[in-house]
Amino acid sequence: MDIVKGALGLAGTVAIAGWVAYSVSAPRNVDNYMNQEMEALDGKSINQAMAESKAEADAVQCAQFKRLAEEEWERSVEQNREANIAHLDAQIERFCN
């Protein structure tokens, strides 16, 4: 009888532990939280706000790299030398697409 009680107690403990682990699952709860619309973000979710901020930052960097490439091109024409803009073109490709 003691073995049966022990086995049932162990099975009950395992079932409760599994239920608790599932109910407080961090990744699932974080995803749900990140996708909830928030009043503080003007009705947007955190994921939407982050995507908009990244798009704005990429647009600023795109404009800066285009400006730097244009300035380098103009300097190379003035100095009658080959423009060294391969790295700038790579950055433009990264941030402007």
A tleap script that builds the chain and sets N, CA, C and O, in Angstrom:
source leaprc.protein.ff14SB
mol = sequence {
  NMET ASP ILE VAL LYS GLY ALA LEU GLY LEU
  ALA GLY THR VAL ALA ILE ALA GLY TRP VAL
  ALA TYR SER VAL SER ALA PRO ARG ASN VAL
  ASP ASN TYR MET ASN GLN GLU MET GLU ALA
  LEU ASP GLY LYS SER ILE ASN GLN ALA MET
  ALA GLU SER LYS ALA GLU ALA ASP ALA VAL
  GLN CYS ALA GLN PHE LYS ARG LEU ALA GLU
  GLU GLU TRP GLU ARG SER VAL GLU GLN ASN
  ARG GLU ALA ASN ILE ALA HIE LEU ASP ALA
  GLN ILE GLU ARG PHE CYS CASN
}
set mol.1.N position { 0.822 -1.190 0.000 }
set mol.1.CA position { 0.000 0.000 0.000 }
set mol.1.C position { 0.869 1.259 0.000 }
set mol.1.O position { 0.550 2.243 -0.667 }
set mol.2.N position { 1.976 1.216 0.759 }
set mol.2.CA position { 2.868 2.376 0.789 }
set mol.2.C position { 3.482 2.656 -0.579 }
set mol.2.O position { 3.713 3.811 -0.938 }
set mol.3.N position { 3.744 1.596 -1.339 }
set mol.3.CA position { 4.320 1.768 -2.673 }
set mol.3.C position { 3.298 2.454 -3.585 }
set mol.3.O position { 3.660 3.330 -4.371 }
set mol.4.N position { 2.055 2.069 -3.487 }
set mol.4.CA position { 1.007 2.674 -4.304 }
set mol.4.C position { 0.850 4.146 -3.935 }
set mol.4.O position { 0.734 4.998 -4.816 }
set mol.5.N position { 0.847 4.447 -2.639 }
set mol.5.CA position { 0.741 5.844 -2.195 }
set mol.5.C position { 1.915 6.659 -2.718 }
set mol.5.O position { 1.738 7.776 -3.204 }
set mol.6.N position { 3.101 6.101 -2.618 }
set mol.6.CA position { 4.295 6.794 -3.108 }
set mol.6.C position { 4.243 7.041 -4.598 }
set mol.6.O position { 4.584 8.126 -5.070 }
set mol.7.N position { 3.816 6.031 -5.341 }
set mol.7.CA position { 3.731 6.159 -6.799 }
set mol.7.C position { 2.682 7.202 -7.185 }
set mol.7.O position { 2.915 8.018 -8.077 }
set mol.8.N position { 1.535 7.176 -6.519 }
set mol.8.CA position { 0.498 8.168 -6.808 }
set mol.8.C position { 0.955 9.572 -6.427 }
set mol.8.O position { 0.684 10.536 -7.143 }
set mol.9.N position { 1.645 9.681 -5.305 }
set mol.9.CA position { 2.168 10.987 -4.891 }
set mol.9.C position { 3.180 11.518 -5.883 }
set mol.9.O position { 3.168 12.700 -6.223 }
set mol.10.N position { 4.062 10.637 -6.349 }
set mol.10.CA position { 5.066 11.032 -7.344 }
set mol.10.C position { 4.395 11.427 -8.659 }
set mol.10.O position { 4.772 12.428 -9.269 }
set mol.11.N position { 3.417 10.661 -9.094 }
set mol.11.CA position { 2.706 10.984 -10.336 }
set mol.11.C position { 1.976 12.320 -10.203 }
set mol.11.O position { 1.972 13.121 -11.137 }
set mol.12.N position { 1.367 12.559 -9.060 }
set mol.12.CA position { 0.685 13.827 -8.827 }
set mol.12.C position { 1.651 14.989 -8.834 }
set mol.12.O position { 1.357 16.039 -9.405 }
set mol.13.N position { 2.799 14.815 -8.207 }
set mol.13.CA position { 3.818 15.871 -8.171 }
set mol.13.C position { 4.335 16.176 -9.572 }
set mol.13.O position { 4.514 17.339 -9.935 }
set mol.14.N position { 4.570 15.141 -10.349 }
set mol.14.CA position { 5.047 15.326 -11.727 }
set mol.14.C position { 3.983 16.050 -12.555 }
set mol.14.O position { 4.311 16.938 -13.341 }
set mol.15.N position { 2.723 15.677 -12.383 }
set mol.15.CA position { 1.642 16.326 -13.136 }
set mol.15.C position { 1.527 17.796 -12.756 }
set mol.15.O position { 1.374 18.646 -13.633 }
set mol.16.N position { 1.598 18.107 -11.481 }
set mol.16.CA position { 1.512 19.498 -11.026 }
set mol.16.C position { 2.709 20.292 -11.522 }
set mol.16.O position { 2.554 21.421 -11.988 }
set mol.17.N position { 3.900 19.718 -11.427 }
set mol.17.CA position { 5.111 20.406 -11.889 }
set mol.17.C position { 5.029 20.686 -13.395 }
set mol.17.O position { 5.421 21.761 -13.849 }
set mol.18.N position { 4.529 19.735 -14.156 }
set mol.18.CA position { 4.379 19.940 -15.603 }
set mol.18.C position { 3.380 21.027 -15.914 }
set mol.18.O position { 3.614 21.849 -16.800 }
set mol.19.N position { 2.275 21.046 -15.202 }
set mol.19.CA position { 1.252 22.070 -15.419 }
set mol.19.C position { 1.797 23.458 -15.074 }
set mol.19.O position { 1.573 24.417 -15.813 }
set mol.20.N position { 2.510 23.562 -13.955 }
set mol.20.CA position { 3.086 24.850 -13.554 }
set mol.20.C position { 4.127 25.307 -14.575 }
set mol.20.O position { 4.157 26.479 -14.949 }
set mol.21.N position { 4.971 24.395 -15.021 }
set mol.21.CA position { 6.003 24.752 -16.007 }
set mol.21.C position { 5.368 25.247 -17.299 }
set mol.21.O position { 5.849 26.213 -17.893 }
set mol.22.N position { 4.315 24.611 -17.735 }
set mol.22.CA position { 3.641 25.046 -18.956 }
set mol.22.C position { 2.962 26.406 -18.767 }
set mol.22.O position { 3.009 27.259 -19.652 }
set mol.23.N position { 2.341 26.596 -17.621 }
set mol.23.CA position { 1.586 27.834 -17.410 }
set mol.23.C position { 2.476 29.056 -17.257 }
set mol.23.O position { 2.032 30.173 -17.526 }
set mol.24.N position { 3.709 28.876 -16.837 }
set mol.24.CA position { 4.615 30.023 -16.682 }
set mol.24.C position { 5.718 29.997 -17.718 }
set mol.24.O position { 6.801 30.539 -17.497 }
set mol.25.N position { 5.448 29.372 -18.839 }
set mol.25.CA position { 6.431 29.257 -19.901 }
set mol.25.C position { 6.852 30.647 -20.371 }
set mol.25.O position { 6.050 31.377 -20.953 }
set mol.26.N position { 8.089 31.007 -20.122 }
set mol.26.CA position { 8.588 32.350 -20.418 }
set mol.26.C position { 8.531 32.698 -21.908 }
set mol.26.O position { 8.012 33.761 -22.248 }
set mol.27.N position { 9.031 31.869 -22.794 }
set mol.27.CA position { 9.016 32.277 -24.204 }
set mol.27.C position { 7.606 32.520 -24.730 }
set mol.27.O position { 7.373 33.489 -25.453 }
set mol.28.N position { 6.671 31.655 -24.376 }
set mol.28.CA position { 5.299 31.826 -24.845 }
set mol.28.C position { 4.703 33.103 -24.279 }
set mol.28.O position { 4.040 33.850 -24.998 }
set mol.29.N position { 4.933 33.360 -23.001 }
set mol.29.CA position { 4.386 34.558 -22.370 }
set mol.29.C position { 5.041 35.826 -22.910 }
set mol.29.O position { 4.370 36.844 -23.075 }
set mol.30.N position { 6.328 35.777 -23.183 }
set mol.30.CA position { 7.030 36.949 -23.716 }
set mol.30.C position { 6.516 37.272 -25.110 }
set mol.30.O position { 6.273 38.437 -25.425 }
set mol.31.N position { 6.348 36.257 -25.948 }
set mol.31.CA position { 5.823 36.502 -27.300 }
set mol.31.C position { 4.439 37.128 -27.237 }
set mol.31.O position { 4.140 38.072 -27.969 }
set mol.32.N position { 3.604 36.602 -26.365 }
set mol.32.CA position { 2.263 37.175 -26.223 }
set mol.32.C position { 2.348 38.625 -25.763 }
set mol.32.O position { 1.633 39.484 -26.279 }
set mol.33.N position { 3.209 38.897 -24.805 }
set mol.33.CA position { 3.356 40.253 -24.275 }
set mol.33.C position { 3.898 41.205 -25.339 }
set mol.33.O position { 3.435 42.339 -25.455 }
set mol.34.N position { 4.874 40.747 -26.109 }
set mol.34.CA position { 5.496 41.596 -27.126 }
set mol.34.C position { 4.521 41.929 -28.261 }
set mol.34.O position { 4.702 42.931 -28.952 }
set mol.35.N position { 3.498 41.104 -28.456 }
set mol.35.CA position { 2.542 41.342 -29.533 }
set mol.35.C position { 1.261 42.030 -29.072 }
set mol.35.O position { 0.373 42.284 -29.885 }
set mol.36.N position { 1.152 42.336 -27.772 }
set mol.36.CA position { -0.035 43.029 -27.270 }
set mol.36.C position { 0.047 44.512 -27.610 }
set mol.36.O position { 1.108 45.129 -27.520 }
set mol.37.N position { -1.081 45.063 -27.997 }
set mol.37.CA position { -1.128 46.502 -28.248 }
set mol.37.C position { -1.053 47.227 -26.913 }
set mol.37.O position { -1.684 46.819 -25.938 }
set mol.38.N position { -0.273 48.310 -26.876 }
set mol.38.CA position { -0.061 49.028 -25.633 }
set mol.38.C position { -0.454 50.484 -25.797 }
set mol.38.O position { -0.130 51.128 -26.795 }
set mol.39.N position { -1.143 50.976 -24.816 }
set mol.39.CA position { -1.599 52.360 -24.848 }
set mol.39.C position { -0.416 53.324 -24.864 }
set mol.39.O position { -0.462 54.354 -25.536 }
set mol.40.N position { 0.640 52.993 -24.127 }
set mol.40.CA position { 1.812 53.865 -24.051 }
set mol.40.C position { 2.526 53.985 -25.394 }
set mol.40.O position { 3.269 54.939 -25.625 }
set mol.41.N position { 2.300 53.019 -26.273 }
set mol.41.CA position { 2.924 53.035 -27.602 }
set mol.41.C position { 1.918 53.416 -28.678 }
set mol.41.O position { 2.052 53.014 -29.834 }
set mol.42.N position { 0.922 54.183 -28.299 }
set mol.42.CA position { -0.123 54.639 -29.221 }
set mol.42.C position { -0.851 53.475 -29.889 }
set mol.42.O position { -1.172 53.532 -31.076 }
set mol.43.N position { -1.105 52.432 -29.123 }
set mol.43.CA position { -1.859 51.297 -29.636 }
set mol.43.C position { -1.044 50.306 -30.428 }
set mol.43.O position { -1.612 49.388 -31.018 }
set mol.44.N position { 0.268 50.455 -30.466 }
set mol.44.CA position { 1.131 49.521 -31.187 }
set mol.44.C position { 1.686 48.501 -30.201 }
set mol.44.O position { 1.704 48.731 -28.992 }
set mol.45.N position { 2.132 47.382 -30.731 }
set mol.45.CA position { 2.803 46.390 -29.892 }
set mol.45.C position { 4.294 46.752 -29.803 }
set mol.45.O position { 4.795 47.579 -30.565 }
set mol.46.N position { 4.973 46.121 -28.872 }
set mol.46.CA position { 6.416 46.356 -28.724 }
set mol.46.C position { 7.135 45.938 -30.010 }
set mol.46.O position { 8.035 46.635 -30.478 }
set mol.47.N position { 6.732 44.795 -30.577 }
set mol.47.CA position { 7.364 44.338 -31.828 }
set mol.47.C position { 7.166 45.344 -32.956 }
set mol.47.O position { 8.091 45.593 -33.728 }
set mol.48.N position { 5.968 45.927 -33.063 }
set mol.48.CA position { 5.717 46.927 -34.099 }
set mol.48.C position { 6.563 48.177 -33.865 }
set mol.48.O position { 7.123 48.737 -34.807 }
set mol.49.N position { 6.652 48.612 -32.605 }
set mol.49.CA position { 7.444 49.805 -32.285 }
set mol.49.C position { 8.919 49.563 -32.592 }
set mol.49.O position { 9.599 50.449 -33.111 }
set mol.50.N position { 9.415 48.370 -32.275 }
set mol.50.CA position { 10.817 48.052 -32.561 }
set mol.50.C position { 11.072 48.008 -34.062 }
set mol.50.O position { 12.110 48.482 -34.525 }
set mol.51.N position { 10.146 47.449 -34.826 }
set mol.51.CA position { 10.312 47.376 -36.277 }
set mol.51.C position { 10.316 48.778 -36.888 }
set mol.51.O position { 11.096 49.059 -37.798 }
set mol.52.N position { 9.447 49.654 -36.387 }
set mol.52.CA position { 9.424 51.033 -36.897 }
set mol.52.C position { 10.712 51.768 -36.547 }
set mol.52.O position { 11.255 52.501 -37.374 }
set mol.53.N position { 11.200 51.576 -35.327 }
set mol.53.CA position { 12.455 52.229 -34.918 }
set mol.53.C position { 13.619 51.733 -35.754 }
set mol.53.O position { 14.480 52.523 -36.144 }
set mol.54.N position { 13.661 50.435 -36.036 }
set mol.54.CA position { 14.733 49.883 -36.862 }
set mol.54.C position { 14.649 50.445 -38.275 }
set mol.54.O position { 15.672 50.770 -38.878 }
set mol.55.N position { 13.445 50.561 -38.801 }
set mol.55.CA position { 13.278 51.109 -40.156 }
set mol.55.C position { 13.748 52.559 -40.209 }
set mol.55.O position { 14.387 52.971 -41.177 }
set mol.56.N position { 13.433 53.332 -39.173 }
set mol.56.CA position { 13.877 54.732 -39.120 }
set mol.56.C position { 15.399 54.810 -39.039 }
set mol.56.O position { 16.022 55.609 -39.738 }
set mol.57.N position { 15.994 53.980 -38.183 }
set mol.57.CA position { 17.459 53.980 -38.045 }
set mol.57.C position { 18.126 53.563 -39.339 }
set mol.57.O position { 19.134 54.149 -39.732 }
set mol.58.N position { 17.575 52.553 -40.013 }
set mol.58.CA position { 18.132 52.113 -41.296 }
set mol.58.C position { 18.035 53.223 -42.341 }
set mol.58.O position { 18.953 53.399 -43.142 }
set mol.59.N position { 16.935 53.971 -42.340 }
set mol.59.CA position { 16.775 55.065 -43.307 }
set mol.59.C position { 17.809 56.160 -43.065 }
set mol.59.O position { 18.365 56.715 -44.013 }
set mol.60.N position { 18.063 56.467 -41.802 }
set mol.60.CA position { 19.072 57.477 -41.467 }
set mol.60.C position { 20.454 56.998 -41.897 }
set mol.60.O position { 21.220 57.755 -42.493 }
set mol.61.N position { 20.772 55.735 -41.593 }
set mol.61.CA position { 22.082 55.208 -41.983 }
set mol.61.C position { 22.216 55.129 -43.493 }
set mol.61.O position { 23.290 55.391 -44.036 }
set mol.62.N position { 21.145 54.773 -44.173 }
set mol.62.CA position { 21.160 54.735 -45.639 }
set mol.62.C position { 21.518 56.108 -46.193 }
set mol.62.O position { 22.392 56.233 -47.051 }
set mol.63.N position { 20.839 57.131 -45.698 }
set mol.63.CA position { 21.096 58.497 -46.170 }
set mol.63.C position { 22.538 58.917 -45.871 }
set mol.63.O position { 23.182 59.554 -46.705 }
set mol.64.N position { 23.042 58.566 -44.699 }
set mol.64.CA position { 24.416 58.947 -44.346 }
set mol.64.C position { 25.429 58.251 -45.244 }
set mol.64.O position { 26.378 58.883 -45.706 }
set mol.65.N position { 25.243 56.959 -45.497 }
set mol.65.CA position { 26.192 56.249 -46.355 }
set mol.65.C position { 26.114 56.742 -47.799 }
set mol.65.O position { 27.136 56.807 -48.482 }
set mol.66.N position { 24.921 57.087 -48.270 }
set mol.66.CA position { 24.808 57.660 -49.617 }
set mol.66.C position { 25.527 58.993 -49.687 }
set mol.66.O position { 26.204 59.282 -50.674 }
set mol.67.N position { 25.389 59.812 -48.643 }
set mol.67.CA position { 26.070 61.107 -48.604 }
set mol.67.C position { 27.585 60.901 -48.580 }
set mol.67.O position { 28.314 61.578 -49.304 }
set mol.68.N position { 28.057 59.970 -47.751 }
set mol.68.CA position { 29.500 59.700 -47.685 }
set mol.68.C position { 30.036 59.191 -49.025 }
set mol.68.O position { 31.125 59.583 -49.443 }
set mol.69.N position { 29.289 58.331 -49.691 }
set mol.69.CA position { 29.723 57.815 -50.989 }
set mol.69.C position { 29.779 58.934 -52.022 }
set mol.69.O position { 30.707 59.002 -52.827 }
set mol.70.N position { 28.787 59.802 -51.990 }
set mol.70.CA position { 28.773 60.929 -52.923 }
set mol.70.C position { 29.950 61.871 -52.664 }
set mol.70.O position { 30.590 62.335 -53.608 }
set mol.71.N position { 30.238 62.153 -51.397 }
set mol.71.CA position { 31.377 63.015 -51.052 }
set mol.71.C position { 32.689 62.381 -51.482 }
set mol.71.O position { 33.565 63.072 -52.003 }
set mol.72.N position { 32.842 61.078 -51.276 }
set mol.72.CA position { 34.058 60.377 -51.684 }
set mol.72.C position { 34.205 60.420 -53.203 }
set mol.72.O position { 35.306 60.604 -53.722 }
set mol.73.N position { 33.089 60.250 -53.909 }
set mol.73.CA position { 33.133 60.314 -55.370 }
set mol.73.C position { 33.580 61.697 -55.830 }
set mol.73.O position { 34.431 61.821 -56.711 }
set mol.74.N position { 33.001 62.735 -55.229 }
set mol.74.CA position { 33.372 64.103 -55.596 }
set mol.74.C position { 34.838 64.389 -55.283 }
set mol.74.O position { 35.516 65.036 -56.081 }
set mol.75.N position { 35.341 63.926 -54.146 }
set mol.75.CA position { 36.761 64.120 -53.801 }
set mol.75.C position { 37.663 63.399 -54.797 }
set mol.75.O position { 38.707 63.916 -55.195 }
set mol.76.N position { 37.245 62.191 -55.197 }
set mol.76.CA position { 38.081 61.440 -56.139 }
set mol.76.C position { 38.135 62.138 -57.502 }
set mol.76.O position { 39.168 62.113 -58.171 }
set mol.77.N position { 37.030 62.756 -57.911 }
set mol.77.CA position { 37.021 63.494 -59.183 }
set mol.77.C position { 37.918 64.719 -59.061 }
set mol.77.O position { 38.698 65.007 -59.967 }
set mol.78.N position { 37.812 65.445 -57.944 }
set mol.78.CA position { 38.632 66.641 -57.734 }
set mol.78.C position { 40.116 66.304 -57.682 }
set mol.78.O position { 40.950 67.056 -58.187 }
set mol.79.N position { 40.442 65.155 -57.059 }
set mol.79.CA position { 41.841 64.774 -56.884 }
set mol.79.C position { 42.345 63.871 -58.017 }
set mol.79.O position { 43.484 63.406 -57.985 }
set mol.80.N position { 41.497 63.632 -59.005 }
set mol.80.CA position { 41.855 62.814 -60.159 }
set mol.80.C position { 42.416 61.452 -59.725 }
set mol.80.O position { 43.514 61.061 -60.120 }
set mol.81.N position { 41.648 60.758 -58.920 }
set mol.81.CA position { 42.047 59.431 -58.445 }
set mol.81.C position { 40.818 58.523 -58.459 }
set mol.81.O position { 39.687 58.975 -58.635 }
set mol.82.N position { 41.073 57.244 -58.270 }
set mol.82.CA position { 39.972 56.270 -58.248 }
set mol.82.C position { 39.231 56.373 -56.916 }
set mol.82.O position { 39.842 56.482 -55.853 }
set mol.83.N position { 37.927 56.336 -56.996 }
set mol.83.CA position { 37.111 56.412 -55.773 }
set mol.83.C position { 37.148 55.071 -55.051 }
set mol.83.O position { 37.029 54.011 -55.666 }
set mol.84.N position { 37.312 55.139 -53.747 }
set mol.84.CA position { 37.351 53.941 -52.918 }
set mol.84.C position { 36.022 53.838 -52.158 }
set mol.84.O position { 35.938 54.156 -50.972 }
set mol.85.N position { 34.995 53.388 -52.873 }
set mol.85.CA position { 33.668 53.382 -52.262 }
set mol.85.C position { 33.055 51.984 -52.183 }
set mol.85.O position { 31.850 51.853 -51.966 }
set mol.86.N position { 33.852 50.956 -52.353 }
set mol.86.CA position { 33.310 49.592 -52.313 }
set mol.86.C position { 32.684 49.298 -50.950 }
set mol.86.O position { 31.606 48.708 -50.883 }
set mol.87.N position { 33.343 49.700 -49.870 }
set mol.87.CA position { 32.796 49.447 -48.535 }
set mol.87.C position { 31.538 50.276 -48.298 }
set mol.87.O position { 30.613 49.830 -47.620 }
set mol.88.N position { 31.507 51.483 -48.859 }
set mol.88.CA position { 30.302 52.308 -48.723 }
set mol.88.C position { 29.144 51.712 -49.531 }
set mol.88.O position { 27.996 51.742 -49.089 }
set mol.89.N position { 29.445 51.176 -50.702 }
set mol.89.CA position { 28.401 50.526 -51.499 }
set mol.89.C position { 27.815 49.315 -50.757 }
set mol.89.O position { 26.614 49.053 -50.815 }
set mol.90.N position { 28.692 48.588 -50.062 }
set mol.90.CA position { 28.206 47.429 -49.284 }
set mol.90.C position { 27.263 47.885 -48.174 }
set mol.90.O position { 26.244 47.242 -47.922 }
set mol.91.N position { 27.597 48.984 -47.516 }
set mol.91.CA position { 26.738 49.514 -46.457 }
set mol.91.C position { 25.435 50.060 -47.016 }
set mol.91.O position { 24.379 49.902 -46.404 }
set mol.92.N position { 25.507 50.696 -48.164 }
set mol.92.CA position { 24.297 51.203 -48.811 }
set mol.92.C position { 23.382 50.024 -49.155 }
set mol.92.O position { 22.171 50.085 -48.941 }
set mol.93.N position { 23.966 48.963 -49.682 }
set mol.93.CA position { 23.183 47.757 -50.004 }
set mol.93.C position { 22.531 47.194 -48.737 }
set mol.93.O position { 21.384 46.748 -48.767 }
set mol.94.N position { 23.255 47.219 -47.648 }
set mol.94.CA position { 22.738 46.671 -46.382 }
set mol.94.C position { 21.581 47.492 -45.813 }
set mol.94.O position { 20.560 46.931 -45.416 }
set mol.95.N position { 21.734 48.811 -45.772 }
set mol.95.CA position { 20.753 49.655 -45.092 }
set mol.95.C position { 19.650 50.200 -45.994 }
set mol.95.O position { 18.603 50.617 -45.500 }
set mol.96.N position { 19.864 50.204 -47.291 }
set mol.96.CA position { 18.876 50.817 -48.183 }
set mol.96.C position { 17.936 49.786 -48.796 }
set mol.96.O position { 17.009 50.161 -49.514 }
set mol.97.N position { 18.141 48.532 -48.540 }
set mol.97.CA position { 17.252 47.505 -49.117 }
set mol.97.C position { 16.434 46.839 -48.068 }
set mol.97.O position { 15.636 45.954 -48.377 }
savepdb mol mol.pdb
quit
